[in-house]
CSV table of C-alpha atoms in Angstrom, one decimal:
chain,number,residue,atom,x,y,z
A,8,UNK,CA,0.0,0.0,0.0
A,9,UNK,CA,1.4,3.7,-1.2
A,10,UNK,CA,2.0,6.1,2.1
A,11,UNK,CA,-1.2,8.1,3.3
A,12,UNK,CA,0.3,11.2,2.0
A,13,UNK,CA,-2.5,14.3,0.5
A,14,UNK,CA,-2.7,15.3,-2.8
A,15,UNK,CA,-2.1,18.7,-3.3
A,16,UNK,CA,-4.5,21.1,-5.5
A,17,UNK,CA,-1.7,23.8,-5.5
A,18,UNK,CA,2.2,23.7,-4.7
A,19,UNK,CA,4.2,27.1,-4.6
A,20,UNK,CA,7.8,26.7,-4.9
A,21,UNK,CA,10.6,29.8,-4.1
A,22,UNK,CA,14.5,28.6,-4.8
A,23,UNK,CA,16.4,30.2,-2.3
A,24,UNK,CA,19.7,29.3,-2.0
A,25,UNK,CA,21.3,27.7,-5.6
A,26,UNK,CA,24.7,27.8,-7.3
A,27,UNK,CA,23.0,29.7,-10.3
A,28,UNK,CA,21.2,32.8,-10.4
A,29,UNK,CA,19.0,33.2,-13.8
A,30,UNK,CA,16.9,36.3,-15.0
A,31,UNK,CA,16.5,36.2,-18.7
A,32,UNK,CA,15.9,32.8,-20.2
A,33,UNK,CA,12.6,31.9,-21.9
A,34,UNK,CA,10.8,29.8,-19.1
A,35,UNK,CA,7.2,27.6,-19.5
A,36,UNK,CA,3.7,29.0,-17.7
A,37,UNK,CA,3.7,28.7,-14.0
A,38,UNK,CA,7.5,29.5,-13.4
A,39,UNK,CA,8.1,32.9,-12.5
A,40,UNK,CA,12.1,35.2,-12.9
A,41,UNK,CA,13.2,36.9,-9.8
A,42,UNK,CA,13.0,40.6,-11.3
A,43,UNK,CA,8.9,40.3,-11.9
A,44,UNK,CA,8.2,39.2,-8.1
A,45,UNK,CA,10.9,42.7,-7.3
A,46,UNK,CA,8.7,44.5,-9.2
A,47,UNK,CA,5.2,43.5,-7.6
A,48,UNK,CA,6.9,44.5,-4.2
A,49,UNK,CA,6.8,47.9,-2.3
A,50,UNK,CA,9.3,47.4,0.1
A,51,UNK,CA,12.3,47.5,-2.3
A,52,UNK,CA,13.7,50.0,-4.7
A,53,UNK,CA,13.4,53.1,-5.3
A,54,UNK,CA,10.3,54.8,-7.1
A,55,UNK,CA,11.4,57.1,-9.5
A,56,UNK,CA,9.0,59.7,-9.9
A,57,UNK,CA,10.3,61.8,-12.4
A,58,UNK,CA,10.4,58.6,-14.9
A,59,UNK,CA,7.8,56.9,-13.8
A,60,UNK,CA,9.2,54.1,-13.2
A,61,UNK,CA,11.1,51.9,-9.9
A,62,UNK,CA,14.8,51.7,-9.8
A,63,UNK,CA,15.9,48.5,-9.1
A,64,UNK,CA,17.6,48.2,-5.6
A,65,UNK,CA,20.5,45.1,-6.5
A,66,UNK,CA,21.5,45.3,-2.9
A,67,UNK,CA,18.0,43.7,-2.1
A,68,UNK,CA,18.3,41.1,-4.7
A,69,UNK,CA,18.9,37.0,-4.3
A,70,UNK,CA,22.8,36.1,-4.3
A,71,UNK,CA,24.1,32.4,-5.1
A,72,UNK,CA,25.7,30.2,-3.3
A,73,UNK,CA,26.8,26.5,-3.9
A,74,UNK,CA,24.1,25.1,-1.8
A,75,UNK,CA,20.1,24.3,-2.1
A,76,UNK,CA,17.1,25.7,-0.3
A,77,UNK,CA,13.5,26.0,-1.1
A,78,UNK,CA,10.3,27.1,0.0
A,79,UNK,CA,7.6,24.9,-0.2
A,80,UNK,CA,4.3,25.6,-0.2
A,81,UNK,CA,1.2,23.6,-0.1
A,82,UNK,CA,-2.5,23.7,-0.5
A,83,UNK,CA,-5.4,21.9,0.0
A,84,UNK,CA,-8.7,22.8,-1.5
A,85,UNK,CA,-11.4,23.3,2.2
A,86,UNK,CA,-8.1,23.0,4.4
A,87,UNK,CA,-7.9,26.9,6.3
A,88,UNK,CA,-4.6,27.5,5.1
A,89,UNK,CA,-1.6,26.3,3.1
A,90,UNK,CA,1.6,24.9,4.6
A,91,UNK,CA,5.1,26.4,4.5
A,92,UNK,CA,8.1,23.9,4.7
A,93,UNK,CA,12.1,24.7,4.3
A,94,UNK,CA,14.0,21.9,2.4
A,95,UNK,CA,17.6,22.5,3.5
A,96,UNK,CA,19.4,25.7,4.4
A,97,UNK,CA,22.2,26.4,2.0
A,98,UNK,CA,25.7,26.5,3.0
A,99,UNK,CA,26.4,29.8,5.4
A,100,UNK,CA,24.9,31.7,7.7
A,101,UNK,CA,24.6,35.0,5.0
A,102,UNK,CA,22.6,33.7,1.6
A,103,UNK,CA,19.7,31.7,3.0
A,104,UNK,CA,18.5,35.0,5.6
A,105,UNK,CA,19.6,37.4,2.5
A,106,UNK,CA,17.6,35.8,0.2
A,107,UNK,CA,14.6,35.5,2.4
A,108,UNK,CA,14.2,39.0,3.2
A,109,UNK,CA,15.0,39.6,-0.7
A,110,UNK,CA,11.7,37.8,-1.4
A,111,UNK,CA,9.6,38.7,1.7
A,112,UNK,CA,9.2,35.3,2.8
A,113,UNK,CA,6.8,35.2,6.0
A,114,UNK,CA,9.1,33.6,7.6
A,115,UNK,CA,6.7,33.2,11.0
A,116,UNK,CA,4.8,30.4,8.6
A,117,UNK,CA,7.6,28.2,8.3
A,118,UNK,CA,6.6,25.7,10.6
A,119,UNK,CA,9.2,23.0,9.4
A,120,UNK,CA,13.0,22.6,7.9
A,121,UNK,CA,13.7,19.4,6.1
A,122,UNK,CA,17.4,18.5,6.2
A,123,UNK,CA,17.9,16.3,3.0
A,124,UNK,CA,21.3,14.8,4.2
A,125,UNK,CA,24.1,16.3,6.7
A,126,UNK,CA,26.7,18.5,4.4
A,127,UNK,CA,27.2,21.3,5.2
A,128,UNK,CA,26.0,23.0,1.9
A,129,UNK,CA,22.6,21.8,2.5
A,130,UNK,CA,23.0,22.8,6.5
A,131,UNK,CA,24.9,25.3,6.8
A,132,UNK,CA,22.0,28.1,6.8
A,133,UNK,CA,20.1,26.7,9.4
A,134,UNK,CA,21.5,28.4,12.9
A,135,UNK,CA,21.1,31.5,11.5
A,136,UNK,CA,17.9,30.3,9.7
A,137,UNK,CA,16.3,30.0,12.7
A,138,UNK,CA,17.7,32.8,15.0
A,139,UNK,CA,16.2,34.8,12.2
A,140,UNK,CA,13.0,32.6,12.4
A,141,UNK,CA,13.0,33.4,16.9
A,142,UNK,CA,13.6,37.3,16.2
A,143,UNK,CA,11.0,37.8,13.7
A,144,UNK,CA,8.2,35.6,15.8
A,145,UNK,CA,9.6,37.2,19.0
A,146,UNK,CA,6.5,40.4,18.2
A,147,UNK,CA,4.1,37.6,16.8
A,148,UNK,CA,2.1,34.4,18.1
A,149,UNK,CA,5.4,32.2,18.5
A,150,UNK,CA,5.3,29.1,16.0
A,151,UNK,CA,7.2,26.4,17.0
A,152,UNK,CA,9.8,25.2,14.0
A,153,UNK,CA,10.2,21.5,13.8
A,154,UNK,CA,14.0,20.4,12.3
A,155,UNK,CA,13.4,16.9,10.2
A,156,UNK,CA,17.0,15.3,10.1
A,157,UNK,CA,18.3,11.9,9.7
A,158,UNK,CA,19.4,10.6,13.2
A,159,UNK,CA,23.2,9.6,12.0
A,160,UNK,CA,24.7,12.8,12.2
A,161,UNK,CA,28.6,12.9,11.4
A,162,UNK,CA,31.5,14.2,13.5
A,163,UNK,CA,32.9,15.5,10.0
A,164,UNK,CA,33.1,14.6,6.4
A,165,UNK,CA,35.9,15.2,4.0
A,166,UNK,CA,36.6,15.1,0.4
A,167,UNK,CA,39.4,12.8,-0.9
A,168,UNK,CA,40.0,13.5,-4.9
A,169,UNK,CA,41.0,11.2,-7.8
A,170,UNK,CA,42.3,8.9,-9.0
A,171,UNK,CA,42.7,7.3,-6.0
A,172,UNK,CA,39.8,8.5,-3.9
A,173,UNK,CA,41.5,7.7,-0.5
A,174,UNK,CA,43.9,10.6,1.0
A,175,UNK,CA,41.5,13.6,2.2
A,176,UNK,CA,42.7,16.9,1.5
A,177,UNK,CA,39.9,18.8,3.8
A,178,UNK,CA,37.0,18.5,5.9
A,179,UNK,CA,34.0,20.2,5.1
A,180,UNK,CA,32.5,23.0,8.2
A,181,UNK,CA,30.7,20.9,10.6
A,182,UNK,CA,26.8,20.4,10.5
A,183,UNK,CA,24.9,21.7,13.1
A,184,UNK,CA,24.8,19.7,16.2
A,185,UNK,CA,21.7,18.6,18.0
A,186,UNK,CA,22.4,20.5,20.6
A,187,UNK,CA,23.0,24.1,18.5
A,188,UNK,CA,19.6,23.0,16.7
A,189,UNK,CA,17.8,22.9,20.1
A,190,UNK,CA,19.5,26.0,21.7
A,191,UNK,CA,18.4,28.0,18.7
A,192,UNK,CA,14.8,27.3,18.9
A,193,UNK,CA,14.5,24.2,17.1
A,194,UNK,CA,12.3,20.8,17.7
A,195,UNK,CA,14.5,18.4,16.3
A,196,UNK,CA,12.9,15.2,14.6
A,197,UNK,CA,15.3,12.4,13.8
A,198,UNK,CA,13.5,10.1,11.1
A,199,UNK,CA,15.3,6.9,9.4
A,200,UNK,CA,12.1,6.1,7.8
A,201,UNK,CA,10.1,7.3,5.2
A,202,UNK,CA,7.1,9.7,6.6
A,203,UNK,CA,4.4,12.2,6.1
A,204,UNK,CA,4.8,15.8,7.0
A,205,UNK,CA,3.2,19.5,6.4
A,206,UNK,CA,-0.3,17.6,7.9
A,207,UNK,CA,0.1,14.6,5.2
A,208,UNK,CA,1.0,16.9,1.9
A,209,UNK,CA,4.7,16.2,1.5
A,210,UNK,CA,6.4,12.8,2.1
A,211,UNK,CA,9.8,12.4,3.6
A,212,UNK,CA,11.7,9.1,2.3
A,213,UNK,CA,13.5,7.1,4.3
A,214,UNK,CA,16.6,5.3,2.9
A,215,UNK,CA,16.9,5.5,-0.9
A,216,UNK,CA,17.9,1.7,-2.2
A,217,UNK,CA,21.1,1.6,-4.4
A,218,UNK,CA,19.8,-0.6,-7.3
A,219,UNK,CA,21.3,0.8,-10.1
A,220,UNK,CA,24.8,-0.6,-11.5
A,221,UNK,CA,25.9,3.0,-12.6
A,222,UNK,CA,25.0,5.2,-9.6
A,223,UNK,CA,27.9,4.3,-7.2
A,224,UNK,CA,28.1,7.3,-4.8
A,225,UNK,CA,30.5,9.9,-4.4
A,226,UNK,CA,33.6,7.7,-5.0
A,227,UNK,CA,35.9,10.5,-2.7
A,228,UNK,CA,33.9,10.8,0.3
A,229,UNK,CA,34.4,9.4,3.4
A,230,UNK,CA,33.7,10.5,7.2
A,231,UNK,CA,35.7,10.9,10.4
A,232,UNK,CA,35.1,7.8,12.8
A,233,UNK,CA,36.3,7.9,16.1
A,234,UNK,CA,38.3,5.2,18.0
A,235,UNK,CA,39.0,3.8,21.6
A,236,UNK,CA,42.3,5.4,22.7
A,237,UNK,CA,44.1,5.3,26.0
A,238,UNK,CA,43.7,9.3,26.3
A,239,UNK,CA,40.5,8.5,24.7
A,240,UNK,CA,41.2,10.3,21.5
A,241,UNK,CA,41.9,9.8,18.3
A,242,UNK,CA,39.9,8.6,15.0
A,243,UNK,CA,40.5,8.2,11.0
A,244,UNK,CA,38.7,8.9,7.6
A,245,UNK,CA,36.9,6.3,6.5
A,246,UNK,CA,35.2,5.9,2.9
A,247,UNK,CA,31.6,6.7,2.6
A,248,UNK,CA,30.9,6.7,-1.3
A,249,UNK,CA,27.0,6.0,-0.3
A,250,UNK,CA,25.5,9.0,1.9
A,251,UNK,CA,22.8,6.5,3.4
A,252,UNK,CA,21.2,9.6,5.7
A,253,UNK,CA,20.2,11.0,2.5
A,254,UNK,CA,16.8,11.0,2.0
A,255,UNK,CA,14.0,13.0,-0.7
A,256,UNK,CA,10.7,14.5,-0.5
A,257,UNK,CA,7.7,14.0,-3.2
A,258,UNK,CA,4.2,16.0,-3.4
A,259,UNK,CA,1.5,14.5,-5.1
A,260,UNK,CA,-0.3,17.2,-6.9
A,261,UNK,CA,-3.9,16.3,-8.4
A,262,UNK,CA,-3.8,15.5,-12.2
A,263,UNK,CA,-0.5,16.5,-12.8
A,264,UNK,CA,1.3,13.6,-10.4
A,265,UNK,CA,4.8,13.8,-8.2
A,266,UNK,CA,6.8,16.6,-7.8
A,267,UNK,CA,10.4,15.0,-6.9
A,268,UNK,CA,13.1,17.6,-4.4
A,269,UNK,CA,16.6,15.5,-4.8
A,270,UNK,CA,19.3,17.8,-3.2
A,271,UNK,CA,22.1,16.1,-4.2
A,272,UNK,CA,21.2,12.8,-5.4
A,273,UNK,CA,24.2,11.3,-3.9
A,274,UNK,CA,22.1,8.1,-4.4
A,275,UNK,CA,21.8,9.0,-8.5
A,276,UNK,CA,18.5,10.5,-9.1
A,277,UNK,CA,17.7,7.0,-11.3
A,278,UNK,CA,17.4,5.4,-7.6
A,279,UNK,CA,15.3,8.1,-6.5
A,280,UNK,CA,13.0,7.8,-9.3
A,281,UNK,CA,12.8,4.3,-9.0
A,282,UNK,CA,11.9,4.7,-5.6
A,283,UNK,CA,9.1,7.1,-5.6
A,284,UNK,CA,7.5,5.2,-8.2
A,285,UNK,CA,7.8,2.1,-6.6
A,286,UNK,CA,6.2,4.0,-3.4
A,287,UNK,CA,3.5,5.8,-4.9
A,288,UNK,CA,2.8,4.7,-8.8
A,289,UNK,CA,1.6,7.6,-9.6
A,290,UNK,CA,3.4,9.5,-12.8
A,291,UNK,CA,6.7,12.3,-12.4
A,292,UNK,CA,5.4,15.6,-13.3
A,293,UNK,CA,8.7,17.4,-11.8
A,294,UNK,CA,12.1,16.7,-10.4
A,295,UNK,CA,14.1,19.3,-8.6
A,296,UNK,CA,17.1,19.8,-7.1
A,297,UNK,CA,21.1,18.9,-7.6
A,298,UNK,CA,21.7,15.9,-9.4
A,299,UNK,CA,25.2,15.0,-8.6
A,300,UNK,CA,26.1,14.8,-12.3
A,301,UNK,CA,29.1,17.2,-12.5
A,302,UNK,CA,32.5,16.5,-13.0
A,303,UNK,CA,34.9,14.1,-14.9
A,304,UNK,CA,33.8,11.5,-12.0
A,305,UNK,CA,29.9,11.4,-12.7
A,306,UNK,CA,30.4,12.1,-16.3
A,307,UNK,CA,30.1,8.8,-17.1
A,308,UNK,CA,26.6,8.5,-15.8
A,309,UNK,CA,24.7,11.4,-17.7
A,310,UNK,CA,23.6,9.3,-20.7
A,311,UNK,CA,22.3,6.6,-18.9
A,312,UNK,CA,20.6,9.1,-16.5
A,313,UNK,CA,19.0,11.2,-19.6
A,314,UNK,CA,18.3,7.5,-21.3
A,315,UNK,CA,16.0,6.8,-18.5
A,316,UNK,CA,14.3,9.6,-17.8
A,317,UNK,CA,13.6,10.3,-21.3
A,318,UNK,CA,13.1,6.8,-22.7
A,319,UNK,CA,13.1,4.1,-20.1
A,320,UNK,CA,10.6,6.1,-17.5
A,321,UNK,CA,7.0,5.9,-18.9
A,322,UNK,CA,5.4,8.6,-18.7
A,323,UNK,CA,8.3,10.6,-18.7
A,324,UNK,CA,8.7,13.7,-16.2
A,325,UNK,CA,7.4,17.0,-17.8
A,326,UNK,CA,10.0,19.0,-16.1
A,327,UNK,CA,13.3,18.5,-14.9
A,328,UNK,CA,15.0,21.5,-13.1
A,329,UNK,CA,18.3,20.5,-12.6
A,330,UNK,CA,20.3,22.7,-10.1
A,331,UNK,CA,23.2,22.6,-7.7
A,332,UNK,CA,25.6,19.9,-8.5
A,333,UNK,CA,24.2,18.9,-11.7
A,334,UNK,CA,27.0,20.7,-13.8
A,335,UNK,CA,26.8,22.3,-16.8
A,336,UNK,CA,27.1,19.0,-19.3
A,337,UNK,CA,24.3,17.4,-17.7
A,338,UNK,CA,22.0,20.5,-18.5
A,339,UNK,CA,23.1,20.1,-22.1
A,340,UNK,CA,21.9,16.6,-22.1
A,341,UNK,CA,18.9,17.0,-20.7
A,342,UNK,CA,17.9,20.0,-22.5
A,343,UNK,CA,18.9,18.2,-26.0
A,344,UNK,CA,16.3,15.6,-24.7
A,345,UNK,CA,13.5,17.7,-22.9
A,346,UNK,CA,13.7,20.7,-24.9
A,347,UNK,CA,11.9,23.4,-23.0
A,348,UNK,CA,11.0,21.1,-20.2
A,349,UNK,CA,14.4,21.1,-18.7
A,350,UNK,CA,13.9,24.4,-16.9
A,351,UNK,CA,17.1,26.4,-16.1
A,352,UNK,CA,16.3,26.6,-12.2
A,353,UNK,CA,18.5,29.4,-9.9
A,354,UNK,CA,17.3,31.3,-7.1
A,355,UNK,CA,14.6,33.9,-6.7
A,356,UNK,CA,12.7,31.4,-9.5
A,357,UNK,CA,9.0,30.9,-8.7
A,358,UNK,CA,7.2,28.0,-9.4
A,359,UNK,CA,3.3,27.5,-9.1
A,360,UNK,CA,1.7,23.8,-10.1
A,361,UNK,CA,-2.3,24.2,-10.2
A,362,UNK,CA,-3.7,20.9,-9.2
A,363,UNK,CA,-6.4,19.7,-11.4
A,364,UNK,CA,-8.9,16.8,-9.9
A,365,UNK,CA,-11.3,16.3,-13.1
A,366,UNK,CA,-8.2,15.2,-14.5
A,367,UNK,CA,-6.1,12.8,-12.0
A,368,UNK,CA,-8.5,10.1,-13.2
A,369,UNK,CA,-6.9,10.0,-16.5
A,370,UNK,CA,-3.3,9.9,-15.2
A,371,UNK,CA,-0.9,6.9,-16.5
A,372,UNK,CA,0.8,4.4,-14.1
A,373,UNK,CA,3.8,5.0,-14.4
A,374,UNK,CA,6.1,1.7,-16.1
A,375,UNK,CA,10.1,1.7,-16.6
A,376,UNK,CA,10.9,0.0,-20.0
């Protein structure tokens, strides 16, 4: 039986934290540019009354970063309100809390952050996430924020390059610990399993089987382990190609089908397909997020990626925004097979999927060939 999890009849998306930031190119209905939403606001810029027209105020605008974060938001036809959910935090404590007062997020709706995996590019912008988050509800009804992680946190992970993947030349900053999450307001849930959040409208995976033969991991990355000392210290790098605490999040929206948020894919976004489909069967509309495909290590793996999502995945996904670590030849593919429904993704993008009921009934199962 597919998870208890609420279709949607409308899901508003705001990228704020990405590697890219894009302005001009052509995009499809529903997705919105960053300058539009500027322009609709009345809290920044300048309006130029000799001209006629606003000034644009660039200090007020989104910034990149190589990291993820977006704003989920989801809606239920007779339900009071929508839901507000953060999927991961970025990488520092300055882009996430710059680009949410860039696009006036009410950030006193937030009522959950979603940590897709510990790295600290995805985790980074959550301490100052939410003392943001306790200073802005401090004048307001105060919210509680719930902080959805995988329980096996890591002391430290480092990065080990090629060819031989095994001497680490740096750690990456340290994830949050429990503790730091707790002091600064947060009600941390450690999940392993696959579960329903945002009062049944998004579902949380739990761990992401590894069936594919082509989708090994991250080849270079490994994690400090302690060990039993006299002094009691001491530890050493050990490999971790797999990322097991990573973990996805799908939103069934009426008619239209899942809308997939992969951060990194670390587990290939084949497997994550696989997965969701195998959950729910019920069609891909869209897949967001980093796919991991960047870099003369994952090269390899981009035609066999675009060959199933184009070919072997029936129906195949209307969009696919590939952001983050997907890398630049990996856009080229998919666009050469997607055309217009590879969406060049970056923050300050919007994106609005209108749920349609009449029309789930005619929906495909979805079959890989």
């Amino acid at each position: 039986m597919p998870p208890q999890v609420k279709q949607v009849d409308k899901l508003t998306i705001i990228f704020l934290v990405d590697n890219c930031i894009e302005w001009m190119t052509k995009l499809p209905p529903g997705f919105s540019h960053e300058l539009p939403q500027h322009l609709q606001q009345t809290s920044h810029g300048v309006f130029d009354k000799e001209k006629g027209v606003p000034v644009l105020d660039f200090d007020n605008f989104c910034c990149g970063a190589h990291g993820f974060s977006a704003l989920i938001e989801t809606s239920v036809t007779g339900e009071e309100s929508s839901r507000l959910t953060l999927f991961d935090t970025g990488p520092d404590s300055l882009s996430l809390v710059r680009n949410i007062k860039a696009m006036e997020v009410p950030v006193h709706r937030i009522e959950r952050v979603i940590t897709s995996h510990w790295h600290s590019d995805h985790t980074g912008g959550l301490l100052s996430f939410l003392a943001l988050k306790k200073d802005i509800d401090g004048g307001l009804h105060k919210r509680p924020c719930i902080v959805d992680v995988h329980p096996s946190r890591p002391i430290a992970r480092g990065i080990a390059p090629g060819p031989g993947y095994d001497k680490v030349i740096c750690a990456l900053p340290l994830d949050p610990t429990i503790e730091s999450i707790q002091t600064a307001g947060g009600i941390v849930e450690p999940h392993s399993e696959g579960h329903a959040v945002a009062d049944g409208a998004i579902w949380v995976s739990g761990e992401i089987p590894r069936v594919t033969d082509f989708e090994t991991g991250i080849l270079g990355g490994h994690r400090w382990m302690k060990e039993s000392t006299d002094n009691g210290h001491g530890g050493k790098w050990v490999n971790e190609p797999h990322i097991m605490d990573e973990r996805y999040a799908a939103i069934d929206v009426a008619g239209k089908g899942l809308v997939i948020f992969s951060a990194c894919s670390h587990a290939g976004i084949v497997n994550v397909v696989k997965d969701a489909v195998e959950t729910f069967n019920r069609p891909i509309y869209m897949i967001i997020g980093g796919l991991h495909l960047a870099g003369p290590e994952f090269s390899p793996r981009i035609p066999k990626t675009v060959n199933f999502l184009s070919n072997s995945l029936r129906p195949s996904p209307m969009y696919i925004l590939p952001m983050h670590c997907s890398g630049f030849q990996s856009k080229i593919a998919l666009e050469k097979s997607f055309g217009e429904g590879c969406v060049p993704g970056g923050v300050g993008l919007k994106v609005e999927v209108v749920g349609d009921r009449e029309h789930d009934g005619r929906l495909f199962p979805p079959t890989i060939v």
